[in-house]
PDB file of C-alpha atoms in Angstrom:
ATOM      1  CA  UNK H   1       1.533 -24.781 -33.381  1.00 43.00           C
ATOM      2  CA  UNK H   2       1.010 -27.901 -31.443  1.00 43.00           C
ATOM      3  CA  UNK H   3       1.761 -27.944 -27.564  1.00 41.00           C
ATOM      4  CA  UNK H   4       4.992 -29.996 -28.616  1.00 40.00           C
ATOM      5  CA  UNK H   5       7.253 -27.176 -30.020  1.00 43.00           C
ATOM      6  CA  UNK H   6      10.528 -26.644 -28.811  1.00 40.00           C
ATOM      7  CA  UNK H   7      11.562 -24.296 -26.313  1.00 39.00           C
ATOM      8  CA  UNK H   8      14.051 -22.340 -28.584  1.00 43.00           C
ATOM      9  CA  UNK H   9      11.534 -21.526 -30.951  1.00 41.00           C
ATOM     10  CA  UNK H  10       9.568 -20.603 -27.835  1.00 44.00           C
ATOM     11  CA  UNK H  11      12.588 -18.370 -26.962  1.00 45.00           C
ATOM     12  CA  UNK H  12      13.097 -17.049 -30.166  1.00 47.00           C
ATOM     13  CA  UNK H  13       9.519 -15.830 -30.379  1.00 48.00           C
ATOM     14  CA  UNK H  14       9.597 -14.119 -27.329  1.00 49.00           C
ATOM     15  CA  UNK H  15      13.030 -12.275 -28.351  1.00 50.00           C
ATOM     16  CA  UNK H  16      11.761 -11.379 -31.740  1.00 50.00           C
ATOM     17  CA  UNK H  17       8.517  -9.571 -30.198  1.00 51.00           C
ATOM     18  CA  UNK H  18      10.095  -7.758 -28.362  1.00 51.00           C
ATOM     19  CA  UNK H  19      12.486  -6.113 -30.420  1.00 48.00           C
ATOM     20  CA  UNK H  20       9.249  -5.257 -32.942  1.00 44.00           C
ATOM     21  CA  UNK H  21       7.969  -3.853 -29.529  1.00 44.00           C
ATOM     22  CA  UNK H  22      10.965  -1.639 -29.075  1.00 41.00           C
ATOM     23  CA  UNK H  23      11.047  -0.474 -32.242  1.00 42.00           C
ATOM     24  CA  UNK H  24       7.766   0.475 -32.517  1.00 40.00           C
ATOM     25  CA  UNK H  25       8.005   2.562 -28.944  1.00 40.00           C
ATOM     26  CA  UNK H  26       9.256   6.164 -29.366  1.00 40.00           C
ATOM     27  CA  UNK H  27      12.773   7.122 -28.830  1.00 38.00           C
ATOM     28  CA  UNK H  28      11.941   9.104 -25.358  1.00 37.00           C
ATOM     29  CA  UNK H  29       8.982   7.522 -23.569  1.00 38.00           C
ATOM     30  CA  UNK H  30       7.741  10.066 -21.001  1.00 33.00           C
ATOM     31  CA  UNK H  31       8.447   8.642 -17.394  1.00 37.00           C
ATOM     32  CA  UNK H  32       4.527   8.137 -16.209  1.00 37.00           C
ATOM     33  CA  UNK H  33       2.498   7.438 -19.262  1.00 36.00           C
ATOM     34  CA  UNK H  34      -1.472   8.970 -18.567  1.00 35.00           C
ATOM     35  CA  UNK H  35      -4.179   6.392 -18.971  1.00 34.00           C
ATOM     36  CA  UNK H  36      -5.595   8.042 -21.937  1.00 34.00           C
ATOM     37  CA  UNK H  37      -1.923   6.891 -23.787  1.00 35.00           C
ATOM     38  CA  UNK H  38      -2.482   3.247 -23.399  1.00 33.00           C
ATOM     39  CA  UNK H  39      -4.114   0.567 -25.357  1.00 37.00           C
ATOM     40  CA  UNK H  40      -7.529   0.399 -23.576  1.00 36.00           C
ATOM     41  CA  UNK H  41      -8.464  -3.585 -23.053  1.00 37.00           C
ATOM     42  CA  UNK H  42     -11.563  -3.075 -25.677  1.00 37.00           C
ATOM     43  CA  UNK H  43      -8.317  -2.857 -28.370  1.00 37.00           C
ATOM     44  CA  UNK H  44      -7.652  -6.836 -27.395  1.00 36.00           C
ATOM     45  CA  UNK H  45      -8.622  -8.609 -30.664  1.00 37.00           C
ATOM     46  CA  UNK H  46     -10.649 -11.955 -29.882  1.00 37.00           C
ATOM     47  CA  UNK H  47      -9.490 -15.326 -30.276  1.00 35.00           C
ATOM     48  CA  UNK H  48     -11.797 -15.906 -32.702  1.00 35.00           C
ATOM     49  CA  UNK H  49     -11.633 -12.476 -34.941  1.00 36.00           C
ATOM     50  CA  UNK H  50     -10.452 -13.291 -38.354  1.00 37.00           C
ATOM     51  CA  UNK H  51      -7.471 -11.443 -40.092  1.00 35.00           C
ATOM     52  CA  UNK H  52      -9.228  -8.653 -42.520  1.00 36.00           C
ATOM     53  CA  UNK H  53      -7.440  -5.576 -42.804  1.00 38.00           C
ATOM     54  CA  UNK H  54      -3.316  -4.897 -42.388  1.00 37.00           C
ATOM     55  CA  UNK H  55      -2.647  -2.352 -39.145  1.00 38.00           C
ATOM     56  CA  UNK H  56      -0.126   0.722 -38.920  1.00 38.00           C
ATOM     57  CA  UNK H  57       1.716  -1.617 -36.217  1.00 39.00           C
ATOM     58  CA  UNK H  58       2.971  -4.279 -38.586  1.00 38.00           C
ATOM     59  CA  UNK H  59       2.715  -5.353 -41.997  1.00 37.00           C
ATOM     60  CA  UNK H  60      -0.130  -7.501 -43.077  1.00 38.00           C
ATOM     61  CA  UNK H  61       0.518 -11.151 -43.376  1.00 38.00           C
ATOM     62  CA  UNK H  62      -2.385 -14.205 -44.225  1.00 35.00           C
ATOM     63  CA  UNK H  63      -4.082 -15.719 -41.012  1.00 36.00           C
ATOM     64  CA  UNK H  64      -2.472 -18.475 -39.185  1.00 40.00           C
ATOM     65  CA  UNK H  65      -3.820 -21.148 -37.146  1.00 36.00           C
ATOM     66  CA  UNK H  66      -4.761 -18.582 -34.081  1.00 50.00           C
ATOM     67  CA  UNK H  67      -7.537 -16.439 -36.158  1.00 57.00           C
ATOM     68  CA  UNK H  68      -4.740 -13.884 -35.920  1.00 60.00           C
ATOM     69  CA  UNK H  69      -2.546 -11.607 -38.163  1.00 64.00           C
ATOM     70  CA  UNK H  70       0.489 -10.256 -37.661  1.00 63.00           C
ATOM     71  CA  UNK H  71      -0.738  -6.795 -37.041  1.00 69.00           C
ATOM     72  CA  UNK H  72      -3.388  -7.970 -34.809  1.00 71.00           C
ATOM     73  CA  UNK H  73      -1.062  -9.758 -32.922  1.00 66.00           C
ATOM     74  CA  UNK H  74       1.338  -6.755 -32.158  1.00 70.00           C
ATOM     75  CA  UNK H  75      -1.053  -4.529 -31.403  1.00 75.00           C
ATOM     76  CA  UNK H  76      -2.299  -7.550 -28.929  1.00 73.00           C
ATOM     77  CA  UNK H  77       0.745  -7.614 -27.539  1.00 72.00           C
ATOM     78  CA  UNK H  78       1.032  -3.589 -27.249  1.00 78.00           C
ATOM     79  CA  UNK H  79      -2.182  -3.664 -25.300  1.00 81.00           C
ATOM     80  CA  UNK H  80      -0.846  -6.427 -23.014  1.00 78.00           C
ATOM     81  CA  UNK H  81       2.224  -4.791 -21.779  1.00 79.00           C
ATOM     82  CA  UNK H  82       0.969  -1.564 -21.261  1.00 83.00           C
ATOM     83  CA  UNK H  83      -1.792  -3.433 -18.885  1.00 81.00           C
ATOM     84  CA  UNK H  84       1.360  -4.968 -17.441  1.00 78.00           C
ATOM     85  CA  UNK H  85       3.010  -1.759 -16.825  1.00 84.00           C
ATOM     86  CA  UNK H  86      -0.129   0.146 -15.303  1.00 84.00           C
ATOM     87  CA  UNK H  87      -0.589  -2.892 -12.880  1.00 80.00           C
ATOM     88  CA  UNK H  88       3.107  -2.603 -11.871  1.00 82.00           C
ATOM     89  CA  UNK H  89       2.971   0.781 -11.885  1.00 86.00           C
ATOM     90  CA  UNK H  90      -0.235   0.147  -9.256  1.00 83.00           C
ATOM     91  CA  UNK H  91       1.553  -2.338  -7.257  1.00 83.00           C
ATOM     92  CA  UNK H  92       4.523   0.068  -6.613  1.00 86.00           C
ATOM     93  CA  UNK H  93       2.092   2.919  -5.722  1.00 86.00           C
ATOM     94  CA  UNK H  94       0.218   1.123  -3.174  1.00 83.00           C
ATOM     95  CA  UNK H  95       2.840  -0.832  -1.712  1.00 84.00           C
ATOM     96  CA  UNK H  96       4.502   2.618  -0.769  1.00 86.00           C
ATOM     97  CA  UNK H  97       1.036   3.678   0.544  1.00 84.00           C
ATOM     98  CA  UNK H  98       1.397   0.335   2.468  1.00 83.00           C
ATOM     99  CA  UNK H  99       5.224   1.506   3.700  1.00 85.00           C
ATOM    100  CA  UNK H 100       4.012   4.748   4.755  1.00 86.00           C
ATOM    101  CA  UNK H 101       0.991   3.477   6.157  1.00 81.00           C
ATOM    102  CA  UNK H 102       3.112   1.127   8.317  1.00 83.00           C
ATOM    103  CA  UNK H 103       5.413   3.474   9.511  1.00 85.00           C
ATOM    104  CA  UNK H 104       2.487   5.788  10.816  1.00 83.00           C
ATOM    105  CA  UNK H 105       0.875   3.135  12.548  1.00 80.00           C
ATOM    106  CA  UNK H 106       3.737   2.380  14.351  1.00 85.00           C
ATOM    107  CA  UNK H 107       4.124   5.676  15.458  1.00 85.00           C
ATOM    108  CA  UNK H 108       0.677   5.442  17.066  1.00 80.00           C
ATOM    109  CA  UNK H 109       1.584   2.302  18.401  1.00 80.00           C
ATOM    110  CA  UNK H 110       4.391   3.869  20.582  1.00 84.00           C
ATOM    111  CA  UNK H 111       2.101   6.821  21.041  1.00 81.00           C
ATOM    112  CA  UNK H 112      -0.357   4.567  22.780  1.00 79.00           C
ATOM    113  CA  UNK H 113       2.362   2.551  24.774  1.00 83.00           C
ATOM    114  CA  UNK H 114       3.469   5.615  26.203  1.00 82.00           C
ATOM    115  CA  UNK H 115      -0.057   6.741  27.148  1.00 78.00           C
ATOM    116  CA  UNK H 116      -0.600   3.661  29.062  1.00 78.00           C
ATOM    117  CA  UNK H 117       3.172   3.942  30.491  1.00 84.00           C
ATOM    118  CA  UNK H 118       1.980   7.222  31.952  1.00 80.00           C
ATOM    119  CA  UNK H 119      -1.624   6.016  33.249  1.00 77.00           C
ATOM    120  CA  UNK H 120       0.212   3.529  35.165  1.00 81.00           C
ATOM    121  CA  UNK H 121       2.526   6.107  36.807  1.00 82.00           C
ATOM    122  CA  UNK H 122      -0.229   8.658  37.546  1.00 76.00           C
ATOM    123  CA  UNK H 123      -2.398   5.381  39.126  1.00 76.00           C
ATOM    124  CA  UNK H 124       0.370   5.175  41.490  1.00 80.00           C
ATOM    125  CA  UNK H 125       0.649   8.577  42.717  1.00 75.00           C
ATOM    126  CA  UNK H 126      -2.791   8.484  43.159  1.00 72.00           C
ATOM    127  CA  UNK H 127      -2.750   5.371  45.248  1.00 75.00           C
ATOM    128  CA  UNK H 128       0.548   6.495  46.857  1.00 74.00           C
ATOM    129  CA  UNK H 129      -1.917  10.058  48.175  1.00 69.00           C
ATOM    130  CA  UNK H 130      -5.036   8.055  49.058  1.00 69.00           C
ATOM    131  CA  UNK H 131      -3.355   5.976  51.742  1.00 71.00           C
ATOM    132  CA  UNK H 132      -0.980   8.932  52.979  1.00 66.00           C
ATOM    133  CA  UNK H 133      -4.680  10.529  53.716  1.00 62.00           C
ATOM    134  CA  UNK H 134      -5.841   7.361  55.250  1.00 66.00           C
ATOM    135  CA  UNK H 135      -2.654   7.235  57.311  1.00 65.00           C
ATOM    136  CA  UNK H 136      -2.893  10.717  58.879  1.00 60.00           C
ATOM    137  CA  UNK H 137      -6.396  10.359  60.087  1.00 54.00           C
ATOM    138  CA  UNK H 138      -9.292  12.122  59.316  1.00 54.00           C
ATOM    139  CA  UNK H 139      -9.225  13.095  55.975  1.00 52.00           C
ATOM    140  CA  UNK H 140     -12.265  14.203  55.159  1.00 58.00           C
ATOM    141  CA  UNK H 141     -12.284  17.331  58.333  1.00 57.00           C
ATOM    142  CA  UNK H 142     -11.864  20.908  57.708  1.00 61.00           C
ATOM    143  CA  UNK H 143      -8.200  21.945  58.529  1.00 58.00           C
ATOM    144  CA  UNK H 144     -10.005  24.481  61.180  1.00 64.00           C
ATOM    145  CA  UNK H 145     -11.983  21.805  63.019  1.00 63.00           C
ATOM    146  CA  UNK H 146      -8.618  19.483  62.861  1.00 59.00           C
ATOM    147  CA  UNK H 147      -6.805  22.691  65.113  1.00 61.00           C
ATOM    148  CA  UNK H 148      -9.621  22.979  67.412  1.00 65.00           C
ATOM    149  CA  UNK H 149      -9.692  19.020  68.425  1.00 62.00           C
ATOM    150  CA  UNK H 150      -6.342  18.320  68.361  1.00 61.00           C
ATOM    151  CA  UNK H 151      -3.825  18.180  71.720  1.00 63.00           C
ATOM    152  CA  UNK H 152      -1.374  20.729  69.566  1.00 64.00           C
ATOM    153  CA  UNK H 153      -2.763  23.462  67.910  1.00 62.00           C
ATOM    154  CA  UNK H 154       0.408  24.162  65.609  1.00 64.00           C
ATOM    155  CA  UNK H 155       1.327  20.499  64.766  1.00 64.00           C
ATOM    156  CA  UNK H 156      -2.581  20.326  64.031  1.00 61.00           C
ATOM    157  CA  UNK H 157      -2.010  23.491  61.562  1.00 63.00           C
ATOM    158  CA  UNK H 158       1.334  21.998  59.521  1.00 68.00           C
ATOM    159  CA  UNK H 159      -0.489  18.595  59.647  1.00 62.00           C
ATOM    160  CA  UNK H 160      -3.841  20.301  57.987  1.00 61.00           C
ATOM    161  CA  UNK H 161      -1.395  22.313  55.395  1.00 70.00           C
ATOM    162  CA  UNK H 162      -0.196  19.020  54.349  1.00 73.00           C
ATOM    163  CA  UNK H 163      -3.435  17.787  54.545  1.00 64.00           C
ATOM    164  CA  UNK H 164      -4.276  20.324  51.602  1.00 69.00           C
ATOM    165  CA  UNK H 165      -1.214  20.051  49.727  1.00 78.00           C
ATOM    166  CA  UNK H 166      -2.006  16.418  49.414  1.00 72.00           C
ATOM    167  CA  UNK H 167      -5.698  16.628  48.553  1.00 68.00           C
ATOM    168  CA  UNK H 168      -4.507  19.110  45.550  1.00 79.00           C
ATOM    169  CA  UNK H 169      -1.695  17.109  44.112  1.00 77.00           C
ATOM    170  CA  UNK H 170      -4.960  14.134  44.396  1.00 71.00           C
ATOM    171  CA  UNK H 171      -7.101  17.039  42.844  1.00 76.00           C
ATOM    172  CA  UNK H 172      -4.251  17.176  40.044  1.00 83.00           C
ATOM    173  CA  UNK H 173      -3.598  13.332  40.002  1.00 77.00           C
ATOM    174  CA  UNK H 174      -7.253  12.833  39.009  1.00 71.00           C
ATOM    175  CA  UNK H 175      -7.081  15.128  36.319  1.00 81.00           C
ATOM    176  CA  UNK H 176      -4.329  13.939  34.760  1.00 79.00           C
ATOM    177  CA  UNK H 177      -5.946  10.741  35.203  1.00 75.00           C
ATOM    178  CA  UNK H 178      -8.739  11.496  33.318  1.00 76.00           C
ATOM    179  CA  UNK H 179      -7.028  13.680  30.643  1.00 85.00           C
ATOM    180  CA  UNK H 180      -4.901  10.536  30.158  1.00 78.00           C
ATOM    181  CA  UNK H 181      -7.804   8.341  29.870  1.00 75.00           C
ATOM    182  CA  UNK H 182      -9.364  10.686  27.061  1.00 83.00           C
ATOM    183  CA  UNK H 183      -5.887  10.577  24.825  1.00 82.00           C
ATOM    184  CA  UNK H 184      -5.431   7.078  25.388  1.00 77.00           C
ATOM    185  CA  UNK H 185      -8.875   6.408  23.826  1.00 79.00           C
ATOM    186  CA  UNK H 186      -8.490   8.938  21.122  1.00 86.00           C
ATOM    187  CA  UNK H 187      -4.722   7.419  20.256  1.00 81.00           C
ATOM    188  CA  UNK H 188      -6.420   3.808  20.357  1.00 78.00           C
ATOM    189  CA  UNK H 189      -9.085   4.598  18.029  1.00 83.00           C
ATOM    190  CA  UNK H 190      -6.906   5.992  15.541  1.00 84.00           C
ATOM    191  CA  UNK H 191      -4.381   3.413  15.629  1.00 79.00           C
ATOM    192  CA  UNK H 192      -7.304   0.995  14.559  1.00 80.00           C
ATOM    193  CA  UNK H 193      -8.317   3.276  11.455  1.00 88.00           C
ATOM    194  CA  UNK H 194      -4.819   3.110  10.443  1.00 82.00           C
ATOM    195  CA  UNK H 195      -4.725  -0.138  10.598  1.00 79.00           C
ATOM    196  CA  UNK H 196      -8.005  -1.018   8.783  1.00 87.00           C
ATOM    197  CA  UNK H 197      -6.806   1.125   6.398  1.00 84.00           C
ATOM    198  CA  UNK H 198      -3.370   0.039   5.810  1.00 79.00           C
ATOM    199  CA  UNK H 199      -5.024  -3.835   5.828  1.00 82.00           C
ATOM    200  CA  UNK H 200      -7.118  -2.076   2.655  1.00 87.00           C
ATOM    201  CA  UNK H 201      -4.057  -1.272   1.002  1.00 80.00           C
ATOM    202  CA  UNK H 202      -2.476  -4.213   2.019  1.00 80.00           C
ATOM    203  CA  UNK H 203      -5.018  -6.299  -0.298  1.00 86.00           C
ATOM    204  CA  UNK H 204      -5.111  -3.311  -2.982  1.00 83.00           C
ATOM    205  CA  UNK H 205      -1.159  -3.918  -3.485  1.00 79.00           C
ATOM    206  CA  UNK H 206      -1.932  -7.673  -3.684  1.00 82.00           C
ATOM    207  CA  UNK H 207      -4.776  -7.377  -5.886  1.00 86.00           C
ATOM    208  CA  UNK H 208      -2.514  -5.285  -7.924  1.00 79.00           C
ATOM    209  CA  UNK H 209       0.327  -7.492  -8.119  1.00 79.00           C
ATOM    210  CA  UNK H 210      -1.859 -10.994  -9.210  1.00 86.00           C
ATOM    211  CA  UNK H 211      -2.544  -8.567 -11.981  1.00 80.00           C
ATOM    212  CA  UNK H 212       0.523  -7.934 -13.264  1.00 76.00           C
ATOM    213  CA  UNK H 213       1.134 -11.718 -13.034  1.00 79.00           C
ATOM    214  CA  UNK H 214      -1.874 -12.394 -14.861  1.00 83.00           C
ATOM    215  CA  UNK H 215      -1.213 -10.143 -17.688  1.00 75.00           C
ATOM    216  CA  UNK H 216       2.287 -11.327 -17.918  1.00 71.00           C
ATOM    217  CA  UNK H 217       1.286 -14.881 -18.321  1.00 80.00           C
ATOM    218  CA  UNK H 218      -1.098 -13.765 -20.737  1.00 78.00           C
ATOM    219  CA  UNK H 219       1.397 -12.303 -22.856  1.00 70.00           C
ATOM    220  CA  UNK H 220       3.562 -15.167 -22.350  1.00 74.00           C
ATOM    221  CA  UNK H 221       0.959 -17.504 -23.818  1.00 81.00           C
ATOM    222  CA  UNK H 222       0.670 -15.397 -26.883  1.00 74.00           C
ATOM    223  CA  UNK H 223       4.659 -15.547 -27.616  1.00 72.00           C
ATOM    224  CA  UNK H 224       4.635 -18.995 -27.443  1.00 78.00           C
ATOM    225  CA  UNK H 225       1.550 -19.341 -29.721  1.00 79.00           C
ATOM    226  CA  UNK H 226       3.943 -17.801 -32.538  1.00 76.00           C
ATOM    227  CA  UNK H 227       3.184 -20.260 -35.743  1.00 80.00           C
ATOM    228  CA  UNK H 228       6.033 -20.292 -37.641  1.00 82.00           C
ATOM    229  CA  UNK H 229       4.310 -18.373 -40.397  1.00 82.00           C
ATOM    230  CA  UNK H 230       3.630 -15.447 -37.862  1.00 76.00           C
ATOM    231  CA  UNK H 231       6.912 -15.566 -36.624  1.00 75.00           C
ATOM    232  CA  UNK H 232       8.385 -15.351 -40.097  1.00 80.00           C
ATOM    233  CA  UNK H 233       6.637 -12.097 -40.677  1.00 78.00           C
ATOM    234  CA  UNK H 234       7.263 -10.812 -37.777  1.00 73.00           C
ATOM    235  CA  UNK H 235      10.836 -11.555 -38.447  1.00 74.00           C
ATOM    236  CA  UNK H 236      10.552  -9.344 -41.739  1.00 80.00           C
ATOM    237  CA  UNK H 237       8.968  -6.866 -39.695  1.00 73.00           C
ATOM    238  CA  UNK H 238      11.581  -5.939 -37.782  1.00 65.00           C
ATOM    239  CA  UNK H 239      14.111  -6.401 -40.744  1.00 74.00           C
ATOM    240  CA  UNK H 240      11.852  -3.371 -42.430  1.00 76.00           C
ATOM    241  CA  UNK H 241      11.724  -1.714 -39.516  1.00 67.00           C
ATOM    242  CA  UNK H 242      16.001  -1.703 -39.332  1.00 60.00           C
ATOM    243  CA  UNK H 243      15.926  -0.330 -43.092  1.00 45.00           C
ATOM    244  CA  UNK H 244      13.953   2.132 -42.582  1.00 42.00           C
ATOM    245  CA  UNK H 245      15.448   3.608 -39.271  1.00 42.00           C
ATOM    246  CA  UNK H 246      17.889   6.131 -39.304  1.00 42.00           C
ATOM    247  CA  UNK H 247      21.380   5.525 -38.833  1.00 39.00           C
TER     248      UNK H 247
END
């Protein structure tokens, strides 16, 4: 057919194949067809393979202008939806990988801004002790040789007891501190695998869908490449395959 044709015939073509498709399917496809099911690609006939024996798909018809019976053809186009399906199928898998992915990295993103909410509270109390050490004097004395120097041995006592209660709660501070830093670091680093991994699936979902696009073009390319002769037959095809459904 030359590059020329009309667009109904085009359309007509593409209608006509797919009710031979439909027909040909069983009544009650299973929901999630295996692999093994499906045309594998090595069942694509060439361009260039010439018309020899009639298939169990379609009736036998002479070869047209592609290299290409009728039966060759369908079971072309048999092969090229079902890799049209399985990359769909693909697509939809990973991009819910990529949803859940998302959502789980985003939890780990609010895990880590609350880590660093709480290093930046525990800084402060930390800061907040240091300089109520500093204020009271002599920080680094034993409570008993703060008693013995001072002018008042009792206000020297309650100021050493606070004294202590203030280097704990530092003591505690610290750890915190530290425990803090340890989770932050731990939440970080596993924030970043989920992301490099969600970017993986990110480009396995797009790799996916360029397939299905691919094999859909392909497919279209092959309705419109209907000769007239082909189309005819496949026409008579389908009128065979009415007569000899049941009612």
């Amino acid at each position: 057919m030359t590059p020329a044709r009309p667009v109904r015939f085009a359309a007509a073509a593409m209608a006509t194949a797919g009710a031979v498709l439909l027909s040909a399917a069983p009544a009650h496809p299973l929901p999630h067809a295996t692999p093994a099911a499906l045309p594998s690609a090595a069942a694509l006939p060439s361009a260039a393979a010439d018309a020899t024996e009639p298939t169990d798909t379609a009736p036998a018809a002479p070869a047209a202008a592609s290299g290409r019976s009728v039966g060759e053809l369908l079971a072309a186009l048999k092969v090229l939806y079902g890799k049209r399906e399985r990359a769909l199928e693909a697509y939809r898998r990973a991009a819910h990988q990529l949803h859940e992915q998302q959502k789980r990295t985003d939890r780990l993103e609010r895990r880590l801004a609350g880590t660093r909410y709480r290093l930046a509270e525990e800084r402060e109390i930390a800061a907040r002790v240091a300089r109520a050490q500093y204020r009271t004097g002599a920080p680094g004395l034993p409570t008993a040789v703060q008693v013995l120097l001072a002018d008042d041995p009792v206000v020297a006592m309650r100021h050493g007891h606070t004294l202590e209660r203030a280097a704990a709660r530092q003591q505690a501070t610290v750890r915190a501190l530290a425990s803090g830093e340890r989770h932050r670091g731990a939440v970080a680093a596993e924030a970043r695998d989920a992301l490099q991994r969600q970017q993986k699936l990110a480009d396995r979902a797009e790799r996916r869908r360029e397939a299905s696009r691919a094999a859909m073009r392909e497919v279209e390319r092959m309705l419109t490449s209907l000769t007239p002769r082909q189309l005819a037959a496949l026409r008579d095809h389908e009128r065979k395959q009415g007569r000899l459904s049941p009612p």
